[in-house]
Short mmCIF file of C-alpha atoms in Angstrom, two decimals:
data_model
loop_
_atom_site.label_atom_id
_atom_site.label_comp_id
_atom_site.label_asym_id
_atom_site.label_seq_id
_atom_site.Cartn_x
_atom_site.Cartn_y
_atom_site.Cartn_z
CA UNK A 219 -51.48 10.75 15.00
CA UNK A 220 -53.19 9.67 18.27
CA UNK A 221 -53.00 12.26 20.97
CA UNK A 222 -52.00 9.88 23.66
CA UNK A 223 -49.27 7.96 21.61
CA UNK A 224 -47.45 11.18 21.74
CA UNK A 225 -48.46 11.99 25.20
CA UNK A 226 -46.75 8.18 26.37
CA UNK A 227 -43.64 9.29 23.63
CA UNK A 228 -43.28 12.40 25.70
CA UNK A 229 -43.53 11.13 29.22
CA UNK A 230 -41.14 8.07 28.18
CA UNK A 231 -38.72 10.92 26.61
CA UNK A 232 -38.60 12.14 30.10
CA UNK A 233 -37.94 9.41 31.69
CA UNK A 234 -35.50 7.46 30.10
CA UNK A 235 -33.92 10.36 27.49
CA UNK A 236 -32.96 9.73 23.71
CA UNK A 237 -31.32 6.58 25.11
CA UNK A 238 -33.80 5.14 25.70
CA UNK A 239 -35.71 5.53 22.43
CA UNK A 240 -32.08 3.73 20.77
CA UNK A 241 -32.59 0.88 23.60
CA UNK A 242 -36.14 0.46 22.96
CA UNK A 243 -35.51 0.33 19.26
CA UNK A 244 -32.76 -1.83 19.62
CA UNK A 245 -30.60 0.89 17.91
CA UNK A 246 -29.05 1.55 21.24
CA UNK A 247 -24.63 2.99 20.21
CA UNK A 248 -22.47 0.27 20.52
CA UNK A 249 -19.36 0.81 22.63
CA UNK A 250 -16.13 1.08 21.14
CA UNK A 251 -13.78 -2.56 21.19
CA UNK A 252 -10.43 -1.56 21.96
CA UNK A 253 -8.92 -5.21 22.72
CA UNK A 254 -11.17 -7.05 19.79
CA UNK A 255 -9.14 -4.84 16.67
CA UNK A 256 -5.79 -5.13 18.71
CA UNK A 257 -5.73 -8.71 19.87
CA UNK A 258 -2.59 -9.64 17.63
CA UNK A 259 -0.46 -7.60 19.59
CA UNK A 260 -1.40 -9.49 23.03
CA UNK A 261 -0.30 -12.86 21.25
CA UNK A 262 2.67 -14.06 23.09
CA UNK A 263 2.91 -18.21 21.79
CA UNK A 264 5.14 -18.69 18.56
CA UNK A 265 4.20 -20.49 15.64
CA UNK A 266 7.01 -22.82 16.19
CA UNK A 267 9.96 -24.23 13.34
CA UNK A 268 9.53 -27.58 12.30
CA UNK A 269 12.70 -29.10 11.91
CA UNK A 270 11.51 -31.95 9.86
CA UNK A 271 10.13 -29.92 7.15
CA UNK A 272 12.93 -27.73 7.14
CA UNK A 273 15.11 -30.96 6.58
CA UNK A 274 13.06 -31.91 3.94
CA UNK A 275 12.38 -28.64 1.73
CA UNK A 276 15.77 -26.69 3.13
CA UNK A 277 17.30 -27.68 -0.62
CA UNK A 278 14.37 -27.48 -2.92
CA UNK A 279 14.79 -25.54 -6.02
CA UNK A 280 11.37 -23.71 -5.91
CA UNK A 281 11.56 -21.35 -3.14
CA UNK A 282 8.40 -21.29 -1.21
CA UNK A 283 7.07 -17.70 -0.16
CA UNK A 284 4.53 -17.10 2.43
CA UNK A 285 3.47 -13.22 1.99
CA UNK A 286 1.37 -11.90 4.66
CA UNK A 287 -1.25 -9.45 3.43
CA UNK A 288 -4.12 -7.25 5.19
CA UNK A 289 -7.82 -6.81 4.05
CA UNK A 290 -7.86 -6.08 0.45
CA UNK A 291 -10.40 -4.21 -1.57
CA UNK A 292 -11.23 -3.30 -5.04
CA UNK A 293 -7.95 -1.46 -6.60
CA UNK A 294 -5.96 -1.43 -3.90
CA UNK A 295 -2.67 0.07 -4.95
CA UNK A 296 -0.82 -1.50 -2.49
CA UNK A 297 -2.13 -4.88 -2.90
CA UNK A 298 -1.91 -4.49 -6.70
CA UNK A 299 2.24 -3.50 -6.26
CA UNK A 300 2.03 -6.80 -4.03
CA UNK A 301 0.57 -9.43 -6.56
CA UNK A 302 2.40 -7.91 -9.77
CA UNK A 303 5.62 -9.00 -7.82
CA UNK A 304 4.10 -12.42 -7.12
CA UNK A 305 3.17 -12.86 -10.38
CA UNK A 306 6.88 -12.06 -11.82
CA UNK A 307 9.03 -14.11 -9.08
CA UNK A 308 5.97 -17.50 -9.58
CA UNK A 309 8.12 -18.67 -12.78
CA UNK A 310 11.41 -16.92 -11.17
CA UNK A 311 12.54 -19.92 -9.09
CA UNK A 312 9.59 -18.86 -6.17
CA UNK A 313 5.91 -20.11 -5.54
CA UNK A 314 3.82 -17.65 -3.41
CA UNK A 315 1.29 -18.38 -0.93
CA UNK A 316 -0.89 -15.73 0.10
CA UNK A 317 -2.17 -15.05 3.89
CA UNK A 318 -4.73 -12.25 4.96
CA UNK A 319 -4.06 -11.19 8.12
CA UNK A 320 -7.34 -10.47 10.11
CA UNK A 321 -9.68 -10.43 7.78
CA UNK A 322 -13.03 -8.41 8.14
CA UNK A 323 -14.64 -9.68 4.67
CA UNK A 324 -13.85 -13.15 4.03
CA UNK A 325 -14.88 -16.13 5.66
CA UNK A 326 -13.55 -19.14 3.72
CA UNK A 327 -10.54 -20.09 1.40
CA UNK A 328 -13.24 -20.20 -1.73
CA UNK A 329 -13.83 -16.56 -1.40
CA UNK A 330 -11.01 -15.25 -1.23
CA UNK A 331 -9.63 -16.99 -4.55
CA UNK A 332 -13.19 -16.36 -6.52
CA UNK A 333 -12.34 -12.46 -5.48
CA UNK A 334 -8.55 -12.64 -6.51
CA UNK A 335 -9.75 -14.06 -9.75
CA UNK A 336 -12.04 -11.35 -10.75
CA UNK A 337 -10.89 -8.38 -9.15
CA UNK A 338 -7.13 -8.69 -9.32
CA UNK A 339 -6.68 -11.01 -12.72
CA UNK A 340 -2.86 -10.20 -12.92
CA UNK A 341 -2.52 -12.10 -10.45
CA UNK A 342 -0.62 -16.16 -11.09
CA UNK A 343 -3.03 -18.13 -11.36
CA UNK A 344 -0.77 -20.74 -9.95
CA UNK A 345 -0.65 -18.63 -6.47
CA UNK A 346 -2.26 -19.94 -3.05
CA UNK A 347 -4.31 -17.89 -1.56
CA UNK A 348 -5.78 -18.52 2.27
CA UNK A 349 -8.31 -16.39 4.12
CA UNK A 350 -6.72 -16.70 7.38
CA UNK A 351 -2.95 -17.32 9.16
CA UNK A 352 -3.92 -20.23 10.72
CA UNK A 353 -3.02 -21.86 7.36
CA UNK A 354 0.47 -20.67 7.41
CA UNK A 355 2.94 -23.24 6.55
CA UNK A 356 6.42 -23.77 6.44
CA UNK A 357 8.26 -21.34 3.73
CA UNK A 358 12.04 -20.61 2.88
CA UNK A 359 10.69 -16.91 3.38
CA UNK A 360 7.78 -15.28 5.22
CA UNK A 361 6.99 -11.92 4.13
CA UNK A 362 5.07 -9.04 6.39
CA UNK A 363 3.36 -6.33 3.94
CA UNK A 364 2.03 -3.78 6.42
CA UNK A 365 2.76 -2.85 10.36
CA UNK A 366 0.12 -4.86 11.92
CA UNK A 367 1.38 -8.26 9.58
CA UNK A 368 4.68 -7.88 10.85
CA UNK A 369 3.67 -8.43 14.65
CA UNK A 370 2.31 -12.31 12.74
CA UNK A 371 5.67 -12.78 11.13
CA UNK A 372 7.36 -11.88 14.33
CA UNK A 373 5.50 -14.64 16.08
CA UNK A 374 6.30 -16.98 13.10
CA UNK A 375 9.34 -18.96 13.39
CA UNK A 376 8.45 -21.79 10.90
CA UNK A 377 10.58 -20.23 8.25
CA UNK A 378 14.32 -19.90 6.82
CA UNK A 379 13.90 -15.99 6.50
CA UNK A 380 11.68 -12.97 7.44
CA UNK A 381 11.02 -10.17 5.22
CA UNK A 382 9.19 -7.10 5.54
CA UNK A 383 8.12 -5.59 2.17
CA UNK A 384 7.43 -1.89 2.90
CA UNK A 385 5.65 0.62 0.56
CA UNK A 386 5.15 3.42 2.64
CA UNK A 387 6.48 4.72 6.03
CA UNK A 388 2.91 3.98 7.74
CA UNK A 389 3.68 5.76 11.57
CA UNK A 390 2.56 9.15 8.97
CA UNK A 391 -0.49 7.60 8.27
CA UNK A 392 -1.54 8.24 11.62
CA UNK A 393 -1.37 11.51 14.17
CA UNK A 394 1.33 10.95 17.16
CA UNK A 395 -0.35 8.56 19.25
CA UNK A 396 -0.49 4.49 19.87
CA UNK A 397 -0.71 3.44 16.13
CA UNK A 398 1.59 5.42 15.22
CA UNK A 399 3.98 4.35 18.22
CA UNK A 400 2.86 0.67 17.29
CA UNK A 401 4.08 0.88 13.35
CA UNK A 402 6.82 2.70 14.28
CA UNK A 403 7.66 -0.35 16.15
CA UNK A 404 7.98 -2.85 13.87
CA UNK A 405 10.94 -1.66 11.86
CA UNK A 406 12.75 -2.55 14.84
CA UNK A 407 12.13 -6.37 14.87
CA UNK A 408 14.73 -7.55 13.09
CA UNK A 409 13.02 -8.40 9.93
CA UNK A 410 14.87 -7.80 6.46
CA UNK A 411 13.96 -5.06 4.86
CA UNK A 412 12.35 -4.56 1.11
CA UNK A 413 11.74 -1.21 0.73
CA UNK A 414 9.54 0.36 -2.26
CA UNK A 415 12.15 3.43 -3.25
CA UNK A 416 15.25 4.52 -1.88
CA UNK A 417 13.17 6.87 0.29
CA UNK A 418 11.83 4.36 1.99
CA UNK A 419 14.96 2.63 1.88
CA UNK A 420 16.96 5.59 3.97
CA UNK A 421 14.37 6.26 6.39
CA UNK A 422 14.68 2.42 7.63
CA UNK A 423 18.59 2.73 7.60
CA UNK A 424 18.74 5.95 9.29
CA UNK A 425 15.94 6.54 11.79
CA UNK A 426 15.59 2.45 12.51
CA UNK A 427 18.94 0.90 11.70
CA UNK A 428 17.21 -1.13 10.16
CA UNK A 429 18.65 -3.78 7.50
CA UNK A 430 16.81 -2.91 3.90
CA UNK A 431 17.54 -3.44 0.42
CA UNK A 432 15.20 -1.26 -2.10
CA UNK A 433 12.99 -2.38 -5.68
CA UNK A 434 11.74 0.45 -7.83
CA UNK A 435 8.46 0.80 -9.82
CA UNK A 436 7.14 0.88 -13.05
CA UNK A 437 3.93 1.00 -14.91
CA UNK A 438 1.74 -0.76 -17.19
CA UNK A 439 3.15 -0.24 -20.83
CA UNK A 440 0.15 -1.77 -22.35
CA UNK A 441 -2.69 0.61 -20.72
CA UNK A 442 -0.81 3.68 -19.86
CA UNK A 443 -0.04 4.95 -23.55
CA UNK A 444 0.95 8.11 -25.01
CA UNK A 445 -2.03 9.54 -26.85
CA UNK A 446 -3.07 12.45 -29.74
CA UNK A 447 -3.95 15.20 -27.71
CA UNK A 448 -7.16 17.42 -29.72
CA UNK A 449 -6.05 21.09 -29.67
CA UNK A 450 -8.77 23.18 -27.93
CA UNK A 451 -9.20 23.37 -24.29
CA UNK A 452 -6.28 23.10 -21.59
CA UNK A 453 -7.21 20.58 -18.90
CA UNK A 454 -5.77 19.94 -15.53
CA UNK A 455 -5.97 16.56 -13.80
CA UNK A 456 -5.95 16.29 -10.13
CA UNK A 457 -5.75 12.66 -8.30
CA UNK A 458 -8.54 13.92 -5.48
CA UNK A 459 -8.70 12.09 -2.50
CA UNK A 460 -10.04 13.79 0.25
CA UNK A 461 -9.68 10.79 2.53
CA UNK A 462 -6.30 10.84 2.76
CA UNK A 463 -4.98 13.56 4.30
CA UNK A 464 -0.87 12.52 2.88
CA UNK A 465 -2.40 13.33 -0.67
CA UNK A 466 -2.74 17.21 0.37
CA UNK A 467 -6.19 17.73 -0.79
CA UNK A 468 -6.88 20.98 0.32
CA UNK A 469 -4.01 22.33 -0.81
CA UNK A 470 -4.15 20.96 -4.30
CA UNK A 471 -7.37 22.30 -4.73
CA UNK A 472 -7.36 25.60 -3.53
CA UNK A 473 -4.37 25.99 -6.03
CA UNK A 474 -6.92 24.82 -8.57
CA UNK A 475 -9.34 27.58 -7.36
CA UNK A 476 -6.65 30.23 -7.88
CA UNK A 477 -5.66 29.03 -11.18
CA UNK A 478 -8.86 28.75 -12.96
CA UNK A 479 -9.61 32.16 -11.46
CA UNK A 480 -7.02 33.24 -13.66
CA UNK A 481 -7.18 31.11 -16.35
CA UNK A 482 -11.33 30.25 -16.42
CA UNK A 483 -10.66 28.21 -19.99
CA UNK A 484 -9.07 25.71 -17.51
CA UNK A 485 -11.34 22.49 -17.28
CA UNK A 486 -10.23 20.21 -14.10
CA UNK A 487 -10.39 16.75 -13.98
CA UNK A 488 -10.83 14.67 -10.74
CA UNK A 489 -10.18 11.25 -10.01
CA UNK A 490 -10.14 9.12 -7.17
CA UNK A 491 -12.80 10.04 -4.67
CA UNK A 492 -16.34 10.84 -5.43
CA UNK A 493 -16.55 14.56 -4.17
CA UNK A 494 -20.42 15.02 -5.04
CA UNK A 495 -20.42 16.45 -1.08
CA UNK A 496 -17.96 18.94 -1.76
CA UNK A 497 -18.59 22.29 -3.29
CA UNK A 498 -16.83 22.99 -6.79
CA UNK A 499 -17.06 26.92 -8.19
CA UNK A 500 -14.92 26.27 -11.61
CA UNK A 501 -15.63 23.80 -14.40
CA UNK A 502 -14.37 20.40 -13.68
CA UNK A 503 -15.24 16.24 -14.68
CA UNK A 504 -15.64 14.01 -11.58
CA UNK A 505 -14.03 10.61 -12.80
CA UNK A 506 -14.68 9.11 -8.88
CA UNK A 507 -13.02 6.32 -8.64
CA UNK A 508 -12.51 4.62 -11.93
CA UNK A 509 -10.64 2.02 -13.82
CA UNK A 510 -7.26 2.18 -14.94
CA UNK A 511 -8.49 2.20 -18.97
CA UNK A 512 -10.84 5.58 -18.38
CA UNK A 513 -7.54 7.09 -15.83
CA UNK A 514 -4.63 6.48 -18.68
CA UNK A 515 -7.28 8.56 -21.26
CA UNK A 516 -7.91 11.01 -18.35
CA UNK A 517 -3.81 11.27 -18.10
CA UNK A 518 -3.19 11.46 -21.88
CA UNK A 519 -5.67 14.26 -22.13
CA UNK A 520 -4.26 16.54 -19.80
CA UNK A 521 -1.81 19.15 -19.67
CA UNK A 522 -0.85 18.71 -16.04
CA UNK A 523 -1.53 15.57 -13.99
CA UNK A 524 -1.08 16.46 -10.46
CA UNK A 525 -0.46 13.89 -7.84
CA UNK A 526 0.54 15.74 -4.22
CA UNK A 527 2.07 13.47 -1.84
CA UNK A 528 3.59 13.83 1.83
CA UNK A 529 4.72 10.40 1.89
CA UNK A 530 5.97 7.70 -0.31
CA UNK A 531 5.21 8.27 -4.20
CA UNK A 532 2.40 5.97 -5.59
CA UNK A 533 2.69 4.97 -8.81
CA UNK A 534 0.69 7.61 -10.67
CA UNK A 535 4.02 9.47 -11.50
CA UNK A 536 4.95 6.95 -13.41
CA UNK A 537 1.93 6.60 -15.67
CA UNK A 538 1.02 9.96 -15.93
CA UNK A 539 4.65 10.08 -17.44
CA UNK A 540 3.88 6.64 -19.62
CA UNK A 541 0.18 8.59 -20.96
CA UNK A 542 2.37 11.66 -22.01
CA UNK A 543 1.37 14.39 -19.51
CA UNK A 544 3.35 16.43 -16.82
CA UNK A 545 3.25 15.57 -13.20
CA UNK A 546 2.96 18.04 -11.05
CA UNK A 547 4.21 16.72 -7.49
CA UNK A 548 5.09 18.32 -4.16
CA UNK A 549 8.89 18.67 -3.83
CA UNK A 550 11.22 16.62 -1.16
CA UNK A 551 13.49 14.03 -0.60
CA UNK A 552 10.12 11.65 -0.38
CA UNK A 553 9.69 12.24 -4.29
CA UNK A 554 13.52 13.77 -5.17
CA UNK A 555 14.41 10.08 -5.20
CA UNK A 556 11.91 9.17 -8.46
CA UNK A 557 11.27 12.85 -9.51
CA UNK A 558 13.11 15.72 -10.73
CA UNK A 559 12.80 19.21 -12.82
CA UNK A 560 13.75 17.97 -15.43
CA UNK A 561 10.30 14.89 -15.64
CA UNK A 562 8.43 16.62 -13.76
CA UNK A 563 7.14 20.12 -12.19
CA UNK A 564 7.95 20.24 -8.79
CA UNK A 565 5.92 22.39 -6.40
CA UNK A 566 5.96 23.63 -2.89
CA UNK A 567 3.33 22.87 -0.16
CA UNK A 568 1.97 26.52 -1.11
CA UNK A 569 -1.16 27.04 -3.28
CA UNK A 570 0.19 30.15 -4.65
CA UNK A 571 3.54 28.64 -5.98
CA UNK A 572 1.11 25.60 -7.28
CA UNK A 573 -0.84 28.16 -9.62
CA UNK A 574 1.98 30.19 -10.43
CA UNK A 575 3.53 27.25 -11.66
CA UNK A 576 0.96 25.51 -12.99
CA UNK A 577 0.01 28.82 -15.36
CA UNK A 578 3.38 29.72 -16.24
CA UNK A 579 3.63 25.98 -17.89
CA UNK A 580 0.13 26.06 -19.80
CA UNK A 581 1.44 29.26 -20.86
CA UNK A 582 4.91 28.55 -22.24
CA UNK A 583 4.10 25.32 -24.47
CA UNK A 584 7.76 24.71 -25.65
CA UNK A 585 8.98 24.01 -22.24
CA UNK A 586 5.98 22.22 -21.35
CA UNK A 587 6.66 19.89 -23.92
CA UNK A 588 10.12 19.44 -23.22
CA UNK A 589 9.36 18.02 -19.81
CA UNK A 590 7.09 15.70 -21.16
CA UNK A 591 9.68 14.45 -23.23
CA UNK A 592 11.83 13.57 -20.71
CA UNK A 593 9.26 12.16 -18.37
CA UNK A 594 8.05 9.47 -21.29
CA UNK A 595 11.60 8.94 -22.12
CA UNK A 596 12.43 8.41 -18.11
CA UNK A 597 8.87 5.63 -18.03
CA UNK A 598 10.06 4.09 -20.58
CA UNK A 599 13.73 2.75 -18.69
CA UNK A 600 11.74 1.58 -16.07
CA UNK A 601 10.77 -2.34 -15.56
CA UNK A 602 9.05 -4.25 -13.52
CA UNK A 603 10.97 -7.24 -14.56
CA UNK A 604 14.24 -6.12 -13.90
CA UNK A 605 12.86 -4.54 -10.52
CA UNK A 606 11.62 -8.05 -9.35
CA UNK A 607 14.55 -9.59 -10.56
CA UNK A 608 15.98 -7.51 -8.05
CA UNK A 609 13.63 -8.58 -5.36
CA UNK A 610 14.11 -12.10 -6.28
CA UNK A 611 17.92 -11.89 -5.63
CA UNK A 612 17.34 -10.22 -2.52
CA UNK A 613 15.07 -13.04 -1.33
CA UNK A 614 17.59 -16.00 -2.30
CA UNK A 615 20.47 -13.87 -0.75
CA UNK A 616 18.42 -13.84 2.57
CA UNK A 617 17.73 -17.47 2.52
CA UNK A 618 21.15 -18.29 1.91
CA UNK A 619 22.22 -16.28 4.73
CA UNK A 620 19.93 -16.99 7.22
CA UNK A 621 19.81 -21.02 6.61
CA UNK A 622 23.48 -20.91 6.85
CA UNK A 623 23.10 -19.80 10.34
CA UNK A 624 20.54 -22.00 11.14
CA UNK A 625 22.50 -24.74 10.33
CA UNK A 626 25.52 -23.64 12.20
CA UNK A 627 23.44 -23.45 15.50
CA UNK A 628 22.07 -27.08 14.75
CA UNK A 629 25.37 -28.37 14.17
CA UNK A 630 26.76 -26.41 17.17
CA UNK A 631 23.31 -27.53 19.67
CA UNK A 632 24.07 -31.48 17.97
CA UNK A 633 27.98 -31.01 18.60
CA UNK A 634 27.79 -29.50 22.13
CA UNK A 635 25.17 -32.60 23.17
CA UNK A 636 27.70 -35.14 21.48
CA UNK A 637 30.97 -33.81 23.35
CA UNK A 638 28.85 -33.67 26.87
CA UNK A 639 27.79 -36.81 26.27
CA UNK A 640 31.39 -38.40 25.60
CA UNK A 641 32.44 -36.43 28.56
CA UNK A 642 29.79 -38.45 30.98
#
């Protein structure tokens, strides 16, 4: 390299600093936007209620929905719970019209339904689907899906009824601090509640007051399938997600450390983070992230399926049980509500009592089996259908309610401006 090119690179170091090479390269660190990502909680103006409309669609038999959803991505569980109920309630008495709220990804209406359509084909195809709020339109119900669509619904008074369908209690996604304060928030705006477990359900009641009704879960019959298990090698699945810190990572897997320390035959199984970055010392499978086909044969083939959670319970409880393994979950009255000791194996927050169970079950193959019993047995009572039968009923109970008092104040606003009017 010429001498004098790194002569000038060292006096310009000098003078201007690593800065300045980012400015001069145009690679210079962007500041952080603080207002930009938070904007929607500055909005003041209303989306305001049509009267008219209302008039005209107040007695319609097909119950219009708007749901209002955040960014979506490939396999979103949350988003996945979301359309499955969709799908159910679109030939229920109920057509859905989907709304993402800020959206970081999509840029038109054709977009988002070409993405729907291959990524999420359970899905109606006879649902709406709309890239932005701004195409909000008048519904019977409105439905918020996460904290930050509930401050949109809040604003959004062209509708009978306001729901707030709520999978997880989202202020523990976050440490003490403003989003945590701001999610907290919402379950105090006077939304009706649909809460994803009974959990859920008493946390809203108890630490909110809030108003909330509760659906259950179930699974997919068709993929998540009991299957023969080959005698040989006992395996251990863990659902891996580093990411997250509610999903106990750490503690999962230093159990797994302990465990195949004492039982080295142990092969582990990982899904749902790629942990290539992370160093491994027993014999384990990194699945990544992977479909739901290559998970349920991951599940069936396992001993143990363990799914840690400090929050609400995903669905993998459920399908492990479906697949004909064990869960092993973390024990509380976040999972006492879906899990027990008699489906599952219930652990505490301890490594030690992890591998102690864990071993003691791969050990003692008569009551091993006789959980798994009772966990397929418990899958197989469990519906989606009747669950969003449920949520169905809930929705046409609010709507009923809530246009009864709307027409009450009309009548009362029409009455009052009648008798004044006599009166003059």
């Amino acid at each position: 390299m010429d001498v004098h090119i790194i002569r000038r690179g060292i006096r310009f170091i000098r003078r201007r600093g690593i800065e300045g090479i980012f400015e001069k390269l145009h690679l210079k660190k962007q500041k952080k936007q603080v207002i930009r990502p938070y904007r929607f909680l500055l909005e003041e103006e209303e989306i305001p209620f049509q009267e008219k409309v209302y008039e005209k669609k107040k007695d319609h038999r097909i119950k219009l929905l708007n749901w209002i959803i955040p960014d979506m991505g490939e396999g979103g569980g949350g988003h996945m719970n979301i359309f499955r109920f969709i799908s159910l309630l679109e030939n229920r008495g109920f057509h859905s019209r989907l709304y993402l709220f800020q959206s970081s990804f999509y840029f038109d209406n054709t977009m988002v339904r070409n993405y729907l359509r291959n990524k999420f084909p359970l899905l109606d195809s006879k649902v709406e689907a709309f890239w932005d709020t701004r195409y909000a339109d008048f519904a019977h119900a409105t439905i918020a899906t996460s904290w930050e669509t509930a401050y949109y619904v809040r604003r959004f008074q062209n509708t009978i009824s306001k729901f707030y369908f709520v999978q997880d209690y989202e202020p523990y996604f976050y440490p003490l601090g403003s989003q945590y304060q701001l999610a907290e928030n919402t379950y105090s705006f006077g939304l009706r509640g649909i809460a994803a477990g009974s959990w859920i359900k008493k946390m809203l009641e108890n630490k909110h007051g809030m108003f909330c009704e509760s659906v259950g879960f179930s699974y997919d019959k068709d993929v998540y399938v009991a299957r023969k298990r080959k005698k040989g090698k006992k395996r251990v699945f863990f659902y891996a997600r580093p990411t997250t810190p509610r999903r106990c990572f750490e503690i999962g897997f230093l159990a797994l450390y302990l465990l195949t320390r004492r039982m080295p035959q142990v092969e582990v199984i990982f899904a749902g983070w790629d942990l290539s970055g992370i160093e491994i010392p027993f014999c384990y499978r990194d699945l990544k992230i992977t479909d739901v086909g290559r998970l349920a044969k991951a599940f069936s083939s396992s001993d143990l399926c363990m799914a840690l959670s400090d929050t609400n319970l995903s669905l993998l409880p459920l399908e492990i049980m479906g697949a004909g393994s064990v869960v092993v979950s973390s024990s509380g009255d976040n999972t006492s509500w879906l899990l027990n000791k008699e489906n599952s194996i219930l652990v505490e927050h301890d490594p030690v009592d992890i591998a102690d169970k864990m071993e003691y079950y791969l050990t003692h193959e008569r009551e091993l089996c006789r959980i798994r019993e009772n966990g397929m047995k418990f899958a197989r009572q469990t519906s989606w259908e009747e669950e969003a039968k449920k949520m169905g009923r809930i929705f046409l109970e609010g709507i009923q309610e809530d246009r009864e008092r709307i027409d009450h104040r009309r009548k009362k606003k029409d009455g009052g401006f009648e008798q004044k009017t006599e009166q003059n």
